[in-house]
Amino acid sequence: MLNQESLALGQARSVIRELFEYGNQRAKVVGRENIFDFSIGNPSVAPPPQVAEEIARLLRETDPCLLHGYTSAAGDPEVRERLAASLSRRFGADCRGEELSISPAGPPPA
């Protein structure tokens, strides 16, 4: 059985999604190259070649289950430690990875 509240949130239209759809409609009229779509964080330029190279390296050298698998709910511990070290170095904070939680942006709580 599906959680009806979650299902409704996933199906609800938002202003951002409406702008995205509007951009798609306008692209059909004026050409995709004439649309600058920042509605849902879409990039306007191709990534640097180093990004594609790193993705290819990860696909070649990383255990697929590790690369595509889930992390802990708070985020990958190694990533959290590296972020904490960066925050500590840049801002003089005494930050530890266990104090950080990484999550995707989402709608604010109701």
CSV table of N, CA and C in Angstrom, one decimal:
chain,number,residue,atom,x,y,z
A,1,MET,N,0.8,-1.2,0.0
A,1,MET,CA,0.0,0.0,0.0
A,1,MET,C,0.9,1.2,0.0
A,2,LEU,N,0.6,2.2,-0.8
A,2,LEU,CA,1.3,3.4,-0.9
A,2,LEU,C,0.9,4.4,0.2
A,3,ASN,N,1.8,5.2,0.7
A,3,ASN,CA,1.5,6.2,1.6
A,3,ASN,C,0.9,7.4,0.8
A,4,GLN,N,-0.4,7.6,1.0
A,4,GLN,CA,-1.1,8.6,0.2
A,4,GLN,C,-0.6,10.0,0.3
A,5,GLU,N,-0.1,10.4,1.5
A,5,GLU,CA,0.4,11.7,1.6
A,5,GLU,C,1.7,11.9,0.8
A,6,SER,N,2.6,10.9,0.8
A,6,SER,CA,3.8,10.9,0.0
A,6,SER,C,3.5,10.9,-1.5
A,7,LEU,N,2.5,10.1,-1.8
A,7,LEU,CA,2.1,10.0,-3.2
A,7,LEU,C,1.5,11.4,-3.7
A,8,ALA,N,0.7,12.0,-2.9
A,8,ALA,CA,0.2,13.3,-3.2
A,8,ALA,C,1.3,14.4,-3.4
A,9,LEU,N,2.3,14.3,-2.5
A,9,LEU,CA,3.4,15.3,-2.6
A,9,LEU,C,4.2,15.1,-3.9
A,10,GLY,N,4.4,13.8,-4.3
A,10,GLY,CA,5.1,13.5,-5.6
A,10,GLY,C,4.3,13.9,-6.8
A,11,GLN,N,3.0,13.9,-6.7
A,11,GLN,CA,2.2,14.2,-7.9
A,11,GLN,C,1.8,15.7,-8.0
A,12,ALA,N,2.0,16.4,-6.9
A,12,ALA,CA,1.6,17.8,-6.8
A,12,ALA,C,2.4,18.7,-7.7
A,13,ARG,N,1.8,19.6,-8.4
A,13,ARG,CA,2.6,20.5,-9.3
A,13,ARG,C,3.1,21.6,-8.4
A,14,SER,N,4.2,22.2,-8.8
A,14,SER,CA,4.9,23.3,-8.1
A,14,SER,C,5.2,24.4,-9.1
A,15,VAL,N,5.4,25.6,-8.6
A,15,VAL,CA,5.8,26.7,-9.5
A,15,VAL,C,7.1,26.3,-10.2
A,16,ILE,N,8.0,25.7,-9.6
A,16,ILE,CA,9.3,25.3,-10.3
A,16,ILE,C,9.0,24.4,-11.4
A,17,ARG,N,8.2,23.3,-11.1
A,17,ARG,CA,7.9,22.4,-12.2
A,17,ARG,C,7.1,23.0,-13.3
A,18,GLU,N,6.2,24.0,-13.0
A,18,GLU,CA,5.4,24.7,-14.0
A,18,GLU,C,6.4,25.5,-14.9
A,19,LEU,N,7.4,26.2,-14.3
A,19,LEU,CA,8.4,26.9,-15.1
A,19,LEU,C,9.2,26.0,-16.0
A,20,PHE,N,9.5,24.8,-15.4
A,20,PHE,CA,10.3,23.8,-16.2
A,20,PHE,C,9.5,23.4,-17.5
A,21,GLU,N,8.2,23.1,-17.3
A,21,GLU,CA,7.3,22.7,-18.4
A,21,GLU,C,7.1,23.9,-19.4
A,22,TYR,N,7.0,25.1,-18.8
A,22,TYR,CA,6.9,26.3,-19.7
A,22,TYR,C,8.2,26.4,-20.6
A,23,GLY,N,9.3,26.2,-20.0
A,23,GLY,CA,10.6,26.2,-20.7
A,23,GLY,C,10.6,25.2,-21.8
A,24,ASN,N,10.1,24.0,-21.5
A,24,ASN,CA,10.0,23.0,-22.6
A,24,ASN,C,9.1,23.4,-23.7
A,25,GLN,N,8.0,24.0,-23.4
A,25,GLN,CA,7.1,24.4,-24.4
A,25,GLN,C,7.7,25.5,-25.3
A,26,ARG,N,8.3,26.5,-24.6
A,26,ARG,CA,8.9,27.6,-25.4
A,26,ARG,C,10.1,27.1,-26.2
A,27,ALA,N,10.8,26.1,-25.8
A,27,ALA,CA,11.9,25.6,-26.5
A,27,ALA,C,11.5,25.0,-27.9
A,28,LYS,N,10.3,24.4,-27.9
A,28,LYS,CA,9.7,23.9,-29.1
A,28,LYS,C,9.4,25.1,-30.1
A,29,VAL,N,9.1,26.3,-29.6
A,29,VAL,CA,8.8,27.4,-30.4
A,29,VAL,C,10.0,28.2,-30.8
A,30,VAL,N,10.9,28.5,-29.9
A,30,VAL,CA,12.1,29.4,-30.2
A,30,VAL,C,13.4,28.6,-30.3
A,31,GLY,N,13.4,27.3,-30.0
A,31,GLY,CA,14.6,26.5,-30.1
A,31,GLY,C,15.3,26.4,-28.7
A,32,ARG,N,15.7,25.2,-28.4
A,32,ARG,CA,16.3,24.9,-27.1
A,32,ARG,C,17.5,25.8,-26.8
A,33,GLU,N,18.3,26.1,-27.8
A,33,GLU,CA,19.5,26.9,-27.6
A,33,GLU,C,19.1,28.3,-27.2
A,34,ASN,N,17.9,28.7,-27.3
A,34,ASN,CA,17.5,30.1,-26.9
A,34,ASN,C,16.8,30.1,-25.5
A,35,ILE,N,16.8,29.0,-24.8
A,35,ILE,CA,16.2,28.9,-23.5
A,35,ILE,C,17.3,28.7,-22.4
A,36,PHE,N,17.2,29.5,-21.4
A,36,PHE,CA,18.1,29.4,-20.3
A,36,PHE,C,17.3,28.9,-19.1
A,37,ASP,N,17.3,27.6,-18.9
A,37,ASP,CA,16.4,27.0,-17.9
A,37,ASP,C,17.2,26.8,-16.6
A,38,PHE,N,16.8,27.6,-15.6
A,38,PHE,CA,17.4,27.5,-14.3
A,38,PHE,C,16.3,27.1,-13.3
A,39,SER,N,15.2,26.6,-13.8
A,39,SER,CA,14.0,26.4,-12.9
A,39,SER,C,14.2,25.3,-11.9
A,40,ILE,N,14.9,24.2,-12.2
A,40,ILE,CA,15.2,23.2,-11.2
A,40,ILE,C,16.7,22.9,-11.1
A,41,GLY,N,17.5,23.9,-11.3
A,41,GLY,CA,18.9,23.8,-11.1
A,41,GLY,C,19.6,23.2,-12.3
A,42,ASN,N,18.9,23.2,-13.5
A,42,ASN,CA,19.5,22.7,-14.7
A,42,ASN,C,20.7,23.5,-15.0
A,43,PRO,N,21.8,22.9,-15.4
A,43,PRO,CA,23.0,23.7,-15.8
A,43,PRO,C,22.8,24.3,-17.2
A,44,SER,N,23.5,25.5,-17.4
A,44,SER,CA,23.3,26.2,-18.7
A,44,SER,C,24.5,25.9,-19.6
A,45,VAL,N,25.6,25.3,-19.0
A,45,VAL,CA,26.8,25.0,-19.8
A,45,VAL,C,27.2,23.5,-19.5
A,46,ALA,N,27.9,23.0,-20.4
A,46,ALA,CA,28.4,21.6,-20.2
A,46,ALA,C,29.4,21.6,-19.1
A,47,PRO,N,29.6,20.5,-18.4
A,47,PRO,CA,30.6,20.5,-17.3
A,47,PRO,C,32.0,20.4,-17.9
A,48,PRO,N,33.0,20.8,-17.1
A,48,PRO,CA,34.3,20.7,-17.6
A,48,PRO,C,34.7,19.3,-17.9
A,49,PRO,N,35.7,19.1,-18.8
A,49,PRO,CA,36.0,17.7,-19.2
A,49,PRO,C,36.5,16.8,-18.0
A,50,GLN,N,37.0,17.5,-17.0
A,50,GLN,CA,37.5,16.7,-15.8
A,50,GLN,C,36.3,16.0,-15.1
A,51,VAL,N,35.1,16.5,-15.2
A,51,VAL,CA,33.9,15.9,-14.6
A,51,VAL,C,33.6,14.6,-15.3
A,52,ALA,N,33.6,14.6,-16.7
A,52,ALA,CA,33.4,13.4,-17.4
A,52,ALA,C,34.5,12.4,-17.2
A,53,GLU,N,35.7,12.8,-17.1
A,53,GLU,CA,36.9,11.9,-16.9
A,53,GLU,C,36.7,11.3,-15.5
A,54,GLU,N,36.3,12.0,-14.5
A,54,GLU,CA,36.2,11.5,-13.1
A,54,GLU,C,35.0,10.5,-13.1
A,55,ILE,N,33.9,10.8,-13.7
A,55,ILE,CA,32.8,9.8,-13.8
A,55,ILE,C,33.3,8.5,-14.4
A,56,ALA,N,34.0,8.6,-15.6
A,56,ALA,CA,34.5,7.4,-16.3
A,56,ALA,C,35.4,6.7,-15.4
A,57,ARG,N,36.3,7.4,-14.7
A,57,ARG,CA,37.2,6.7,-13.8
A,57,ARG,C,36.5,5.9,-12.7
A,58,LEU,N,35.5,6.6,-12.1
A,58,LEU,CA,34.7,6.0,-11.0
A,58,LEU,C,34.0,4.7,-11.5
A,59,LEU,N,33.4,4.8,-12.7
A,59,LEU,CA,32.8,3.6,-13.3
A,59,LEU,C,33.7,2.5,-13.6
A,60,ARG,N,35.0,2.8,-14.0
A,60,ARG,CA,36.0,1.8,-14.3
A,60,ARG,C,36.5,1.1,-13.0
A,61,GLU,N,36.8,2.0,-12.0
A,61,GLU,CA,37.6,1.5,-10.8
A,61,GLU,C,36.8,1.3,-9.5
A,62,THR,N,35.6,1.6,-9.5
A,62,THR,CA,34.8,1.5,-8.2
A,62,THR,C,33.9,0.3,-8.3
A,63,ASP,N,33.8,-0.4,-7.2
A,63,ASP,CA,32.9,-1.5,-7.0
A,63,ASP,C,31.5,-1.0,-7.3
A,64,PRO,N,30.8,-1.6,-8.4
A,64,PRO,CA,29.5,-1.1,-8.7
A,64,PRO,C,28.5,-1.0,-7.6
A,65,CYS,N,28.5,-2.0,-6.7
A,65,CYS,CA,27.5,-2.0,-5.6
A,65,CYS,C,27.8,-0.9,-4.7
A,66,LEU,N,29.1,-0.5,-4.5
A,66,LEU,CA,29.5,0.6,-3.6
A,66,LEU,C,29.1,1.9,-4.3
A,67,LEU,N,29.4,2.0,-5.6
A,67,LEU,CA,29.1,3.2,-6.3
A,67,LEU,C,27.6,3.5,-6.4
A,68,HIS,N,26.8,2.5,-6.6
A,68,HIS,CA,25.4,2.8,-6.8
A,68,HIS,C,24.5,2.5,-5.6
A,69,GLY,N,25.1,2.0,-4.6
A,69,GLY,CA,24.4,1.6,-3.4
A,69,GLY,C,24.0,2.8,-2.5
A,70,TYR,N,23.2,2.5,-1.5
A,70,TYR,CA,22.7,3.5,-0.6
A,70,TYR,C,23.8,3.8,0.4
A,71,THR,N,23.8,5.0,1.0
A,71,THR,CA,24.7,5.3,2.1
A,71,THR,C,23.9,5.2,3.4
A,72,SER,N,24.5,5.5,4.5
A,72,SER,CA,23.7,5.6,5.7
A,72,SER,C,22.8,6.8,5.6
A,73,ALA,N,21.8,6.9,6.5
A,73,ALA,CA,20.8,7.9,6.4
A,73,ALA,C,21.4,9.3,6.5
A,74,ALA,N,22.5,9.4,7.3
A,74,ALA,CA,23.1,10.7,7.5
A,74,ALA,C,24.1,11.1,6.4
A,75,GLY,N,24.4,10.1,5.5
A,75,GLY,CA,25.4,10.4,4.4
A,75,GLY,C,26.6,9.6,4.6
A,76,ASP,N,27.4,9.4,3.6
A,76,ASP,CA,28.6,8.6,3.7
A,76,ASP,C,29.6,9.2,4.7
A,77,PRO,N,30.0,8.3,5.7
A,77,PRO,CA,30.9,8.8,6.7
A,77,PRO,C,32.2,9.5,6.2
A,78,GLU,N,32.8,9.0,5.2
A,78,GLU,CA,34.0,9.6,4.7
A,78,GLU,C,33.8,11.0,4.1
A,79,VAL,N,32.7,11.1,3.4
A,79,VAL,CA,32.3,12.4,2.8
A,79,VAL,C,32.0,13.4,4.0
A,80,ARG,N,31.3,12.9,5.0
A,80,ARG,CA,31.0,13.8,6.1
A,80,ARG,C,32.3,14.2,6.9
A,81,GLU,N,33.3,13.3,7.0
A,81,GLU,CA,34.5,13.7,7.6
A,81,GLU,C,35.3,14.7,6.8
A,82,ARG,N,35.3,14.6,5.5
A,82,ARG,CA,36.0,15.5,4.6
A,82,ARG,C,35.3,16.9,4.6
A,83,LEU,N,34.0,16.9,4.7
A,83,LEU,CA,33.2,18.2,4.8
A,83,LEU,C,33.6,18.8,6.1
A,84,ALA,N,33.6,18.1,7.2
A,84,ALA,CA,33.9,18.6,8.5
A,84,ALA,C,35.3,19.2,8.5
A,85,ALA,N,36.3,18.5,7.9
A,85,ALA,CA,37.6,19.0,7.9
A,85,ALA,C,37.7,20.3,7.1
A,86,SER,N,36.9,20.4,6.0
A,86,SER,CA,36.9,21.6,5.2
A,86,SER,C,36.3,22.8,5.9
A,87,LEU,N,35.1,22.5,6.6
A,87,LEU,CA,34.5,23.6,7.4
A,87,LEU,C,35.4,24.0,8.5
A,88,SER,N,36.1,23.1,9.2
A,88,SER,CA,37.0,23.5,10.3
A,88,SER,C,38.1,24.3,9.7
A,89,ARG,N,38.7,23.9,8.6
A,89,ARG,CA,39.8,24.7,8.0
A,89,ARG,C,39.4,26.1,7.6
A,90,ARG,N,38.3,26.1,6.8
A,90,ARG,CA,37.9,27.4,6.2
A,90,ARG,C,37.3,28.4,7.2
A,91,PHE,N,36.6,27.9,8.2
A,91,PHE,CA,35.9,28.8,9.1
A,91,PHE,C,36.4,28.7,10.6
A,92,GLY,N,37.4,27.9,10.8
A,92,GLY,CA,37.9,27.8,12.2
A,92,GLY,C,37.0,27.1,13.1
A,93,ALA,N,36.1,26.3,12.6
A,93,ALA,CA,35.1,25.6,13.4
A,93,ALA,C,35.7,24.3,13.9
A,94,ASP,N,35.2,23.9,15.0
A,94,ASP,CA,35.7,22.6,15.5
A,94,ASP,C,34.5,21.6,15.1
A,95,CYS,N,34.6,21.1,13.9
A,95,CYS,CA,33.5,20.4,13.3
A,95,CYS,C,33.9,18.9,13.1
A,96,ARG,N,33.1,18.0,13.4
A,96,ARG,CA,33.3,16.6,13.2
A,96,ARG,C,32.3,16.0,12.3
A,97,GLY,N,32.7,15.0,11.5
A,97,GLY,CA,31.8,14.4,10.6
A,97,GLY,C,30.5,13.8,11.2
A,98,GLU,N,30.7,13.3,12.4
A,98,GLU,CA,29.5,12.7,13.1
A,98,GLU,C,28.4,13.8,13.4
A,99,GLU,N,28.8,15.1,13.3
A,99,GLU,CA,27.9,16.1,13.6
A,99,GLU,C,27.1,16.6,12.4
A,100,LEU,N,27.5,16.1,11.2
A,100,LEU,CA,26.9,16.5,9.9
A,100,LEU,C,25.9,15.5,9.4
A,101,SER,N,24.9,15.9,8.7
A,101,SER,CA,24.0,15.1,8.0
A,101,SER,C,23.8,15.6,6.6
A,102,ILE,N,23.9,14.7,5.6
A,102,ILE,CA,23.8,15.1,4.2
A,102,ILE,C,22.5,14.6,3.7
A,103,SER,N,21.7,15.5,3.2
A,103,SER,CA,20.4,15.1,2.7
A,103,SER,C,20.0,15.9,1.5
A,104,PRO,N,19.2,15.4,0.6
A,104,PRO,CA,18.8,16.2,-0.6
A,104,PRO,C,17.9,17.3,-0.1
A,105,ALA,N,17.9,18.3,-0.9
A,105,ALA,CA,16.9,19.4,-0.6
A,105,ALA,C,15.5,18.9,-0.9
A,106,GLY,N,14.6,19.3,-0.1
A,106,GLY,CA,13.2,18.9,-0.4
A,106,GLY,C,12.3,20.0,0.1
A,107,PRO,N,11.0,19.7,0.0
A,107,PRO,CA,10.1,20.8,0.5
A,107,PRO,C,10.2,21.0,2.0
A,108,PRO,N,9.9,22.2,2.5
A,108,PRO,CA,9.9,22.4,3.9
A,108,PRO,C,8.9,21.5,4.6
A,109,PRO,N,9.1,21.2,5.9
A,109,PRO,CA,8.1,20.4,6.6
A,109,PRO,C,6.8,21.1,6.6
A,110,ALA,N,5.7,20.4,6.6
A,110,ALA,CA,4.4,21.0,6.7
A,110,ALA,C,4.1,21.4,8.1
